[in-house]
PDB file of C-alpha atoms in Angstrom:
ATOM      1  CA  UNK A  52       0.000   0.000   0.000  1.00 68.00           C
ATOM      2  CA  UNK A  53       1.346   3.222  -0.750  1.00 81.00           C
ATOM      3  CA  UNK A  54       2.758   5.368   2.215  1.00 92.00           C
ATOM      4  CA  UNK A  55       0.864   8.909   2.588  1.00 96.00           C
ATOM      5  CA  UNK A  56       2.152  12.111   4.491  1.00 97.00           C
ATOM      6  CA  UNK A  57      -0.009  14.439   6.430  1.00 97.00           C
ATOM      7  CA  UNK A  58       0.897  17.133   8.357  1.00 98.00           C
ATOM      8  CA  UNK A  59      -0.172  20.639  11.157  1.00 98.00           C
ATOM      9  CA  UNK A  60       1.803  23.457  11.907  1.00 98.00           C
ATOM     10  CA  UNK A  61       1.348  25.482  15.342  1.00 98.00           C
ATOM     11  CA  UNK A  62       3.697  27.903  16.447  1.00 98.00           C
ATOM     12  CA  UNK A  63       5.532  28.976  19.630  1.00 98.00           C
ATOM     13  CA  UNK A  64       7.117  32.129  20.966  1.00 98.00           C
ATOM     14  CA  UNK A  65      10.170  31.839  23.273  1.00 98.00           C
ATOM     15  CA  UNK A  66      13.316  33.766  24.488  1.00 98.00           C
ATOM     16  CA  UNK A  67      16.458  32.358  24.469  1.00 98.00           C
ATOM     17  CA  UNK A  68      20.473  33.235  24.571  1.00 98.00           C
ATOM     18  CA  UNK A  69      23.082  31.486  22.630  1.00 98.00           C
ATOM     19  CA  UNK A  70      26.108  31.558  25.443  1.00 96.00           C
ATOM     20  CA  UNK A  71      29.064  32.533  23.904  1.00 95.00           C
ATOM     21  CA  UNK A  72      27.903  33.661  20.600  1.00 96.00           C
ATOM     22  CA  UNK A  73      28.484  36.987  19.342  1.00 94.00           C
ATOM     23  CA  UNK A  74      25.145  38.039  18.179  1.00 93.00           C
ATOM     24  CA  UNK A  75      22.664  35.737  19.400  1.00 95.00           C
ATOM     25  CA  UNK A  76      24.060  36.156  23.270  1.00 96.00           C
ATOM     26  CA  UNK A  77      21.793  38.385  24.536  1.00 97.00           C
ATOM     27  CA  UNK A  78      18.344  37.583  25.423  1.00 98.00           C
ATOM     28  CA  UNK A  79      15.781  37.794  22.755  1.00 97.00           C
ATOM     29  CA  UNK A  80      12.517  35.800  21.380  1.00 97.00           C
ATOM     30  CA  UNK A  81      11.292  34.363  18.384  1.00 97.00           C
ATOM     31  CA  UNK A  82       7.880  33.262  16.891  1.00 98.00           C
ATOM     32  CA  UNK A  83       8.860  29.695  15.821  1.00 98.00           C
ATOM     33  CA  UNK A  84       6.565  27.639  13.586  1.00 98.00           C
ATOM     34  CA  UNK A  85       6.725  23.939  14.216  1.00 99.00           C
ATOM     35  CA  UNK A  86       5.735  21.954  11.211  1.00 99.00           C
ATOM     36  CA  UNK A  87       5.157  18.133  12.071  1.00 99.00           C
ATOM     37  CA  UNK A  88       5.004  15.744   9.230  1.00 98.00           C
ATOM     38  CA  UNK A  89       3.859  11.802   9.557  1.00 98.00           C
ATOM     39  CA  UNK A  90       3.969   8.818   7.574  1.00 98.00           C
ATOM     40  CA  UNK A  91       1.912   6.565   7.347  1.00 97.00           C
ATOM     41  CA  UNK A  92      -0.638   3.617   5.761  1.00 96.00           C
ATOM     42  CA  UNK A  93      -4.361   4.676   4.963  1.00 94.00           C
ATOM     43  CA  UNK A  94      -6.428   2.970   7.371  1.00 92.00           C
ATOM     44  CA  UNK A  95      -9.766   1.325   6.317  1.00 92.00           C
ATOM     45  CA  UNK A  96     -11.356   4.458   8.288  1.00 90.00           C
ATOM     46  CA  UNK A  97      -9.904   6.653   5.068  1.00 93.00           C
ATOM     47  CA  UNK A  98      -7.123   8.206   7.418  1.00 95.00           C
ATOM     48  CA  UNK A  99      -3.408   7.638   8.354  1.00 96.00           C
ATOM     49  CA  UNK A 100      -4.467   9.173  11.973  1.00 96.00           C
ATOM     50  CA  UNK A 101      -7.237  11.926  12.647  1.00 96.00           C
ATOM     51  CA  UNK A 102      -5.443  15.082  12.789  1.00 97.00           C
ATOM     52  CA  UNK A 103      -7.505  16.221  15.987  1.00 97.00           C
ATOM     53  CA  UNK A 104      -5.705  13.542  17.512  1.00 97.00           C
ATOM     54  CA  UNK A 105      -2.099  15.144  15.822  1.00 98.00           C
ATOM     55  CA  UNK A 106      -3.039  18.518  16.759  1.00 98.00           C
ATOM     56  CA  UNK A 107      -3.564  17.266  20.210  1.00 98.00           C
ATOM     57  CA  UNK A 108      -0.789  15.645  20.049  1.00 98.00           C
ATOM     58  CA  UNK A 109       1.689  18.405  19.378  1.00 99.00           C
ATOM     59  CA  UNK A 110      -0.041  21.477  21.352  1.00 98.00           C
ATOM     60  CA  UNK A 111       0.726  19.310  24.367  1.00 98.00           C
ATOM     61  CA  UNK A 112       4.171  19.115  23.490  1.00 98.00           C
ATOM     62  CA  UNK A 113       4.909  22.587  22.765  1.00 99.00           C
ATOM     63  CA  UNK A 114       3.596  23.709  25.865  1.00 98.00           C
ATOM     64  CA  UNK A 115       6.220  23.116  27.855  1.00 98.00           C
ATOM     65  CA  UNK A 116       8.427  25.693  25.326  1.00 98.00           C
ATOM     66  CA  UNK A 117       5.710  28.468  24.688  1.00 98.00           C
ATOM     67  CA  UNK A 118       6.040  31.839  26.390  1.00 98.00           C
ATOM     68  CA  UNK A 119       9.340  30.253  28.438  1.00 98.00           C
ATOM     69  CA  UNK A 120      12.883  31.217  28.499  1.00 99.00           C
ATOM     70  CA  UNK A 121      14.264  28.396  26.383  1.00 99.00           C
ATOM     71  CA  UNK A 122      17.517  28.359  28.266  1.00 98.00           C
ATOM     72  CA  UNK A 123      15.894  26.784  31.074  1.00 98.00           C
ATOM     73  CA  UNK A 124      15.069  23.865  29.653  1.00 98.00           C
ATOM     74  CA  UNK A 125      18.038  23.441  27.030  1.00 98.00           C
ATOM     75  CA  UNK A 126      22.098  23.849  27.984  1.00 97.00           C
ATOM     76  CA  UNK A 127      22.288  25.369  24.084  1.00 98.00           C
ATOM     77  CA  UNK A 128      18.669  26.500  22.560  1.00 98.00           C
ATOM     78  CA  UNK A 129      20.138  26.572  19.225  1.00 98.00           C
ATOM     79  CA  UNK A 130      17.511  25.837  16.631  1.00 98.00           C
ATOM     80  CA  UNK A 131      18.786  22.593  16.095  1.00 98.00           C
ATOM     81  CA  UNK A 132      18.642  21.821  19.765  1.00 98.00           C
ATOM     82  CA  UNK A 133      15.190  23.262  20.247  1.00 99.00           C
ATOM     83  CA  UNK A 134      14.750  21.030  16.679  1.00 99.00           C
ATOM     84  CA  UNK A 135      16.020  17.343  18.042  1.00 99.00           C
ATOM     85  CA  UNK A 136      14.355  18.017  21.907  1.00 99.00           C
ATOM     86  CA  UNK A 137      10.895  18.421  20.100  1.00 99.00           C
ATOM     87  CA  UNK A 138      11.405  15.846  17.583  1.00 99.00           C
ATOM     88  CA  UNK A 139      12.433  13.090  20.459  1.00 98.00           C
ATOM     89  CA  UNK A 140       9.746  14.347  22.583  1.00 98.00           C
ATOM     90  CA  UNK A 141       7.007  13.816  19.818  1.00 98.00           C
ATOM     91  CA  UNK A 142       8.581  10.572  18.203  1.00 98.00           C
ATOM     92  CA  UNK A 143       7.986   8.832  22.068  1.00 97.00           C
ATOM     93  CA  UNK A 144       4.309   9.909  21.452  1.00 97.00           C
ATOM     94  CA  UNK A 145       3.304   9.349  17.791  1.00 97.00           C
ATOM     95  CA  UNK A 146       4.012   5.816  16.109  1.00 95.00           C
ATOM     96  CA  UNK A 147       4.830   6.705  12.853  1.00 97.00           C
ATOM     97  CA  UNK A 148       8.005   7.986  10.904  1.00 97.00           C
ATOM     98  CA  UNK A 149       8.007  11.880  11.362  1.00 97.00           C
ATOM     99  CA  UNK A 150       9.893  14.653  10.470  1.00 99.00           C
ATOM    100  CA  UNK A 151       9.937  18.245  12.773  1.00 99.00           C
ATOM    101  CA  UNK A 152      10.988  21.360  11.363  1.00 99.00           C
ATOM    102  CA  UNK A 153      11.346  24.612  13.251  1.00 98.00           C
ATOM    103  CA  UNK A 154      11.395  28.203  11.532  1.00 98.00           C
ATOM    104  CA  UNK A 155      12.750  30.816  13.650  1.00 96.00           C
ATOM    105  CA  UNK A 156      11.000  33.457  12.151  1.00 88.00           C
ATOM    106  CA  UNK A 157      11.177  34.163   8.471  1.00 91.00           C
ATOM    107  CA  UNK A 158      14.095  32.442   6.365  1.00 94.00           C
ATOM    108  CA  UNK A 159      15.771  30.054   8.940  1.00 97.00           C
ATOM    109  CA  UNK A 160      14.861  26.632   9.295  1.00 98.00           C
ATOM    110  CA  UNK A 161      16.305  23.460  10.859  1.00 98.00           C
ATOM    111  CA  UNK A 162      14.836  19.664  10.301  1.00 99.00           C
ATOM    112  CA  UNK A 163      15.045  16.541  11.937  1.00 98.00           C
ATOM    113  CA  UNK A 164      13.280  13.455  10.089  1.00 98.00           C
ATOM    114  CA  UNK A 165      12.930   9.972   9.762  1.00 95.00           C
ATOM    115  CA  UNK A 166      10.634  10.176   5.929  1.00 93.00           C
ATOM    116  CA  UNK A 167      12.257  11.546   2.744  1.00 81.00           C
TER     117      UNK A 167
END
């Protein structure tokens, strides 16, 4: 059977530092939009998974990083970081392939994912 993707997008805003960096070192915040994309087999109900039950899902797990200093919950809130901690969070909760990707704001993107 042939393998379908389906995915949501919700976003986050969050403050962070990069220690160390040059720029980035100071405190400041970004709207990030978190797009979530699964993998999966049509089911004989016509869908891979009911994307109530994704939305759910993923609002949950952003919680913990909305309206929060990111610092205190990653060493290094790099976008990648931010990217992987999200991705391992979600990919203990949803049981099929995935892929996360995280734009801080407009033109800068990082993805982690298990689909091609």
């Amino acid at each position: 059977m042939t393998k379908m993707k389906l995915g949501v997008e919700e976003y986050i805003d969050s403050a962070h530092y990069l220690p160390g960096h040059e720029s980035c070192g100071i405190v400041h915040g970004h709207t990030y939009k978190v797009e979530v994309v699964l993998e999966g087999e049509k089911k004989p109900s016509g869908m891979v998974i009911d994307f109530y039950d994704v939305k759910q899902t993923v609002r949950s797990t952003l919680k913990e990083y909305d309206h929060c200093m990111l610092n205190d919950i990653l060493e290094y809130p790099s976008s990648e970081n931010l990217c992987e901690h999200i991705y391992n969070r979600l990919s203990q909760q949803l049981d099929f392939p995935l892929s996360v990707k995280i734009w801080e704001g407009h033109g800068k993107w990082c993805q982690l994912s298990e689909i091609d």
